[in-house]
Coordinates of C-alpha atoms in Angstrom, one line a residue:
X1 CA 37.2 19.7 84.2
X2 CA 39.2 21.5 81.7
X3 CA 41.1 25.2 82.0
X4 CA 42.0 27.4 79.7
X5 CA 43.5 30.8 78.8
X6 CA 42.5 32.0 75.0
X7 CA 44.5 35.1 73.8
X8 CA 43.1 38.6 72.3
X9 CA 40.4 37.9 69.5
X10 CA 38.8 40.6 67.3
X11 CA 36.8 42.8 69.6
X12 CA 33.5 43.0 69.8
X13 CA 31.3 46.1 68.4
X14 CA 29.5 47.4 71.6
X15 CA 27.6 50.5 71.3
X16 CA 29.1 51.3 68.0
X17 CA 26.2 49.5 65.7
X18 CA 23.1 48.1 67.5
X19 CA 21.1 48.5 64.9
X20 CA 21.7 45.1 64.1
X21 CA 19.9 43.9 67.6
X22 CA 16.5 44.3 68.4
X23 CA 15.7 45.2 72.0
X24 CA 12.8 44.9 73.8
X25 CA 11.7 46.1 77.8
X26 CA 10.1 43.2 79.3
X27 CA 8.8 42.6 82.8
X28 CA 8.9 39.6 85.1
X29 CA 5.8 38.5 87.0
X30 CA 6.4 36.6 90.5
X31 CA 4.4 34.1 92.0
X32 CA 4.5 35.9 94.9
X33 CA 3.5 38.9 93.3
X34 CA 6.8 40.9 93.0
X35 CA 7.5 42.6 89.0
X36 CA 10.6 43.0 88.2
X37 CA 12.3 44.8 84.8
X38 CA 14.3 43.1 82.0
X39 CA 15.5 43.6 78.2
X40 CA 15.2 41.0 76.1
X41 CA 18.1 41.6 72.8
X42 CA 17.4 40.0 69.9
X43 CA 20.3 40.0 66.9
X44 CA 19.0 40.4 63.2
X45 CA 21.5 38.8 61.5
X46 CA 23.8 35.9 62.5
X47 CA 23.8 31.9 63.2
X48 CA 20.5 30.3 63.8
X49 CA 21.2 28.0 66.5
X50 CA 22.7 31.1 68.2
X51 CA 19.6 33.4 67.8
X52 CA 17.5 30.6 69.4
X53 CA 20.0 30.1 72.3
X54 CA 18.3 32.7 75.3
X55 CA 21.0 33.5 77.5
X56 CA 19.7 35.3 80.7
X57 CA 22.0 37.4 82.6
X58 CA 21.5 38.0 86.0
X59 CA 23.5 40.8 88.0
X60 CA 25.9 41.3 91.0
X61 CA 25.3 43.2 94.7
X62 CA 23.9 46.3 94.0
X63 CA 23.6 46.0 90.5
X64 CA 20.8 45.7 88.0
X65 CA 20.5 44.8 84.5
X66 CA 21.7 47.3 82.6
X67 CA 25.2 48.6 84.4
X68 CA 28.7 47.1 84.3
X69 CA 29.5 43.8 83.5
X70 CA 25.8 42.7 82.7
X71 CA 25.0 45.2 80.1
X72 CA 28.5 45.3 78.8
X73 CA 28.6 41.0 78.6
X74 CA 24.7 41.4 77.4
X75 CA 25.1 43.8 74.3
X76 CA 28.6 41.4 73.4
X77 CA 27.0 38.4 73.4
X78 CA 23.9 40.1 71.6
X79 CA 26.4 41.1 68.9
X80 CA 27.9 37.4 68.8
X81 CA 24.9 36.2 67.3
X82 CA 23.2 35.1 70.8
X83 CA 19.5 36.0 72.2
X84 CA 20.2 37.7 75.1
X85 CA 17.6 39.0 78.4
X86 CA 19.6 40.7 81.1
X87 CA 17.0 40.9 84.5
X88 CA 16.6 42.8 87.5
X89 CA 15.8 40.6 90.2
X90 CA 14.5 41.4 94.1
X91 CA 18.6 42.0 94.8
X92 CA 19.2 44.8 92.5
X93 CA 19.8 48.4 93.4
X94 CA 19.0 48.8 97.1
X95 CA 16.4 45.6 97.5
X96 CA 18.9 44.6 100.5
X97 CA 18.7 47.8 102.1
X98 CA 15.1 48.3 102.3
X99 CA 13.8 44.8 103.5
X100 CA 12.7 42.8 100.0
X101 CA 16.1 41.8 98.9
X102 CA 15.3 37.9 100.4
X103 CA 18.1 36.0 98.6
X104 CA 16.4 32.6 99.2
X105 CA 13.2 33.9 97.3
X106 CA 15.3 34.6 94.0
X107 CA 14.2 31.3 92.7
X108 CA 10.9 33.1 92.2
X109 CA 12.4 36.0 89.7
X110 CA 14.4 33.2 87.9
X111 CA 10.8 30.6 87.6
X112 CA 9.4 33.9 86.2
X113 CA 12.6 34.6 83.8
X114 CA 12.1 31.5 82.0
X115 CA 7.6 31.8 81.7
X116 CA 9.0 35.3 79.8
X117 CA 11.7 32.8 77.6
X118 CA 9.0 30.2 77.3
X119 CA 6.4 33.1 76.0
X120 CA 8.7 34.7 73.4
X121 CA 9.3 31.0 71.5
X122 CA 12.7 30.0 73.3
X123 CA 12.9 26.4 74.6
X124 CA 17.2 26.8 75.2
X125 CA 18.1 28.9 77.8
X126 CA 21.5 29.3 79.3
X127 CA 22.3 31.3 82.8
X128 CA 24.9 33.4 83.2
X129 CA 25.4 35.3 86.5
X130 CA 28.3 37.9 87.3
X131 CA 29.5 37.9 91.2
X132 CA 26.4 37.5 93.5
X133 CA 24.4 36.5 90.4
X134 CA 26.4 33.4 89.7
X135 CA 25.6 32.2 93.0
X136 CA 21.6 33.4 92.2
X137 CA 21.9 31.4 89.2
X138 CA 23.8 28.0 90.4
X139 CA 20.8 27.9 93.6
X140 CA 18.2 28.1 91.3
X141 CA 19.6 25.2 89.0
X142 CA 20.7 22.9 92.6
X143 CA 16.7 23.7 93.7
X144 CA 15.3 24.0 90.1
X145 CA 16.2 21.7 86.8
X146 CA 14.2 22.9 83.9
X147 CA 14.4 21.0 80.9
X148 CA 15.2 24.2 78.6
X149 CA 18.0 25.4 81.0
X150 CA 21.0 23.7 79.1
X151 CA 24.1 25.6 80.4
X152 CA 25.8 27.5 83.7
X153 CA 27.7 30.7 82.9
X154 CA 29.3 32.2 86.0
X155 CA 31.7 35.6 86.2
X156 CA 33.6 36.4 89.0
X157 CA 31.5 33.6 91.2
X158 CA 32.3 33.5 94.5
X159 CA 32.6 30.1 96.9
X160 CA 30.5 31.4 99.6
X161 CA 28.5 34.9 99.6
X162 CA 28.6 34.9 103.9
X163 CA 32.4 33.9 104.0
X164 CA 33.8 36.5 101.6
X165 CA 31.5 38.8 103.3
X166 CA 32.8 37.7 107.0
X167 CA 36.7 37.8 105.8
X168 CA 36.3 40.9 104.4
X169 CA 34.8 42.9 107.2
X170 CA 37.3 40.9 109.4
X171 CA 40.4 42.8 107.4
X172 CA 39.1 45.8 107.4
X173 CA 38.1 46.1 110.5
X174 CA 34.1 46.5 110.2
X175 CA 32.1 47.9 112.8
X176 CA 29.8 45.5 113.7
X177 CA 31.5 42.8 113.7
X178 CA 30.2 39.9 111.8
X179 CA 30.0 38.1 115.0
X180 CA 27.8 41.2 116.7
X181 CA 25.2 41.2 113.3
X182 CA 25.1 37.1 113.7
X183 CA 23.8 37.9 117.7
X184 CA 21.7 40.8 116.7
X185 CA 20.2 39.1 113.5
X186 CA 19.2 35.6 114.6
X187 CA 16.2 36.5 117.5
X188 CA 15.0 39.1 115.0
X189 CA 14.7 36.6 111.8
X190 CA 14.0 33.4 114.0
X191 CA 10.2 33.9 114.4
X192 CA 9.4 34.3 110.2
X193 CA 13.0 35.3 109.0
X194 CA 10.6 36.4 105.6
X195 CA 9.1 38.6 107.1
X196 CA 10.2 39.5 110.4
X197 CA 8.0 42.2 112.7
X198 CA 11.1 43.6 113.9
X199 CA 13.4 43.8 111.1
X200 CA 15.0 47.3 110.7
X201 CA 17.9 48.7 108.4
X202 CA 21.4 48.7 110.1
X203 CA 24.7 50.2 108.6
X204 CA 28.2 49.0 109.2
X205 CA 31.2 51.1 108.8
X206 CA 35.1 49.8 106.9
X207 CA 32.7 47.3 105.5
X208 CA 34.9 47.5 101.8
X209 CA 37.7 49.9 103.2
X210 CA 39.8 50.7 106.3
X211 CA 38.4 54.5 106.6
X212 CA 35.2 55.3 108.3
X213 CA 33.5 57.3 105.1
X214 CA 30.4 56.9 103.6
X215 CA 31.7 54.8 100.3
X216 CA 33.0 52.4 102.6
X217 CA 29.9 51.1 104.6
X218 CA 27.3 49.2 104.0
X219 CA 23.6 49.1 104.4
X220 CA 21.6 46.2 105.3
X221 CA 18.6 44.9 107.3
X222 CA 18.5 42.6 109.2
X223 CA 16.5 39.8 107.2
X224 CA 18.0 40.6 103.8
X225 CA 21.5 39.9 105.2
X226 CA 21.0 37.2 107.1
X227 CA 19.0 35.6 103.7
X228 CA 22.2 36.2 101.7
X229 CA 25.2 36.6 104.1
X230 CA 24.2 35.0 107.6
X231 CA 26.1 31.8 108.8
X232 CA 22.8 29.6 108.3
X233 CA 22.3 30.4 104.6
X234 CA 23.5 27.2 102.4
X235 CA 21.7 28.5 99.3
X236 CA 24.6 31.2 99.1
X237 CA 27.0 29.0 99.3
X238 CA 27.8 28.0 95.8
X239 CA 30.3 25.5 97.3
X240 CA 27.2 23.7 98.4
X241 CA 25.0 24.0 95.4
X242 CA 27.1 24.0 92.5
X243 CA 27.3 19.8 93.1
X244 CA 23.5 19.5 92.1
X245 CA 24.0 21.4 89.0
X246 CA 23.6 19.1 86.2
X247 CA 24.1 21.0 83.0
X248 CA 27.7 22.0 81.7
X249 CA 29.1 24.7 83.8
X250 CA 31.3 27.3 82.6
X251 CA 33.3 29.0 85.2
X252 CA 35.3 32.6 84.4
X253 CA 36.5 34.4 87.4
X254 CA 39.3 37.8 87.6
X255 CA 43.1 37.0 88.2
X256 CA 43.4 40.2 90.3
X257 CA 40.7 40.2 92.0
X258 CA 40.1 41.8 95.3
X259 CA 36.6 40.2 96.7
X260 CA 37.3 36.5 95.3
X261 CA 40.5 34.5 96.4
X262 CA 42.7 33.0 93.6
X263 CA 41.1 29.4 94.1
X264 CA 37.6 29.8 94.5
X265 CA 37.0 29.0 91.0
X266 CA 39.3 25.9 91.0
X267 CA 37.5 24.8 94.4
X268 CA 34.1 25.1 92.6
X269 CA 34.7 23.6 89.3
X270 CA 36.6 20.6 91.5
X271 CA 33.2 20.4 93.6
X272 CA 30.7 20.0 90.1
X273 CA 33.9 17.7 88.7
X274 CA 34.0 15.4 91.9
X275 CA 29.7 15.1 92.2
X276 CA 29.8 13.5 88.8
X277 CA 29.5 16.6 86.4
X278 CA 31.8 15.5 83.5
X279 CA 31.3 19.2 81.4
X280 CA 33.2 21.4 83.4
X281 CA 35.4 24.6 82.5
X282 CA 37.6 26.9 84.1
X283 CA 38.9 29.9 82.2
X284 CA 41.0 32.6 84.9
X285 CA 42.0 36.3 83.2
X286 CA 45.1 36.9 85.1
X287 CA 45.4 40.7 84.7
X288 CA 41.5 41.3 85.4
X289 CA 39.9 42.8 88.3
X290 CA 36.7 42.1 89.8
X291 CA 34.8 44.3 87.1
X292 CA 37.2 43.0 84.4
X293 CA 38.5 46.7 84.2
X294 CA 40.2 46.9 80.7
X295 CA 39.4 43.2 80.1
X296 CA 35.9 43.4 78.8
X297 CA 36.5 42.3 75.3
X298 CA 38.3 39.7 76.1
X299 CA 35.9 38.1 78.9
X300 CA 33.0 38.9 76.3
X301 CA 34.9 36.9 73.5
X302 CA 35.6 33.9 76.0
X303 CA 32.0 33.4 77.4
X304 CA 30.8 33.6 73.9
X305 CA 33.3 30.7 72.9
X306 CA 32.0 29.0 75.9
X307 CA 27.7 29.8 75.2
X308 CA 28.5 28.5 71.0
X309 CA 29.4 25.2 72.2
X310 CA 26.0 25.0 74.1
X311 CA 24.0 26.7 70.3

């Protein structure tokens, strides 16, 4: 396991010439039926062993594939020389709050990911997931070992989606209670926690803040948060997963940030170290935040230091 803190490096021309990169819409067909959305950036120009490198970005909670830190990391990468296909999976935008945002069933949208890399010519594939979609990305590859997957990429990846969930909503003061959604949710999902008759959609307030306003609660039902935050779901756990990843693992979390504790990265990259994974990195950005406000550059010039050595 190695750690690492590079300094300020030319930054990176986003939005200011993309004429250089080809993009593409591209959809994702499911297995179990689902189709999901996708952009596939291709660069004109640049290294070779780059432009044949796919790098699939998958997004946080909430998210989707072209805000924040996925566009942002997906168009500086694209300008680095890499092939790049940020995707929407059955988490993004309000999947959770509606009932088909099953966090177990992401395997599916990432199976479909690569037939779409396989189908446009690429045979190397790297995943990089930001927040919730590093833990997407390090379950698939602890269930799923494709031979063209070749690399791990994780931003801001948290240790355990259900603990920083249940610590959170313990300092604020959340209304349920973790403890009351646990009693609520379990008779509901035990019968078929896919697809359960009596699931409904269930708020909780001072979920991300200590007033009781709208920007501070959350929306759930019941069977989408017990998939992704519920005490009996070890496939979002990366802590438990990221030990059956095989391929080299880069790790880049925030120095400030406010959802993921200081050592959860060291914990995880300690975890792949200690199950026999000798490519390992660590790389911490002291002053960033959990969207790495003001830091985007500089995140965008470190994972692409990290995705060359993979080219």
């Amino acid at each position: 396991m190695s750690s690492r803190r590079t300094g300020a490096r030319r930054r990176p021309e986003f939005g200011r010439d993309d004429r250089e990169i080809s993009t593409r819409l591209v959809t994702l067909n499911t297995d179990d039926g689902r189709v999901w959305d996708g952009m596939l950036l291709r660069p004109r120009f640049g290294a070779p062993e780059r432009r044949r490198l796919l790098v699939i970005v998958v997004h946080g909670s909430v998210g989707n594939y072209l805000s924040g830190v996925p566009r942002r990391l997906a168009f500086d990468l694209a300008h680095q020389g890499f092939s790049v296909m940020p995707i929407n999976t059955r988490l993004a935008n309000y999947g959770p709050f509606f009932g088909g945002g099953l966090f177990h069933k992401t395997v599916l949208d990432l199976r479909a990911a690569l037939e779409v890399a396989r189908n446009n010519g690429f045979s190397r594939v790297a995943l990089l997931g930001y927040s919730m979609g590093s833990t997407v990305c390090t379950n698939f590859l602890a269930e799923v070992q494709p031979p063209e997957v070749v690399g791990l990429c994780t931003v801001a990846h948290p240790e355990s989606l259900p603990e920083s969930l249940r610590m959170r909503w313990l300092r604020f003061g959340a209304s349920p209670t973790y403890e009351e959604v646990v009693e609520i949710a379990r008779p509901i999902v035990a019968e078929n926690p896919d697809d359960p008759p009596n699931d409904r959609i269930f708020t909780v307030t001072r979920a991300n803040g200590p007033l009781s306003t709208p920007e501070n609660a959350e929306i759930w039902t019941y069977a989408t948060w017990w998939s992704s935050r519920g005490p009996e779901s070890p496939h979002a756990e990366s802590r438990k997963r990221i030990g059956l990843v095989k391929v080299p693992i880069g790790i880049f979390q925030a120095g400030n940030d406010h959802l993921i504790l200081p050592g959860e990265g060291y914990e995880l990259a300690s975890i792949a170290n200690a199950a026999g994974n000798r490519d390992v990195s660590l790389d911490m950005l002291a002053e960033a935040d959990h969207v790495f406000t003001g830091c985007a550059d500089e995140l965008a010039m470190m994972t692409g230091d990290w995705l060359g050595h993979l080219a």
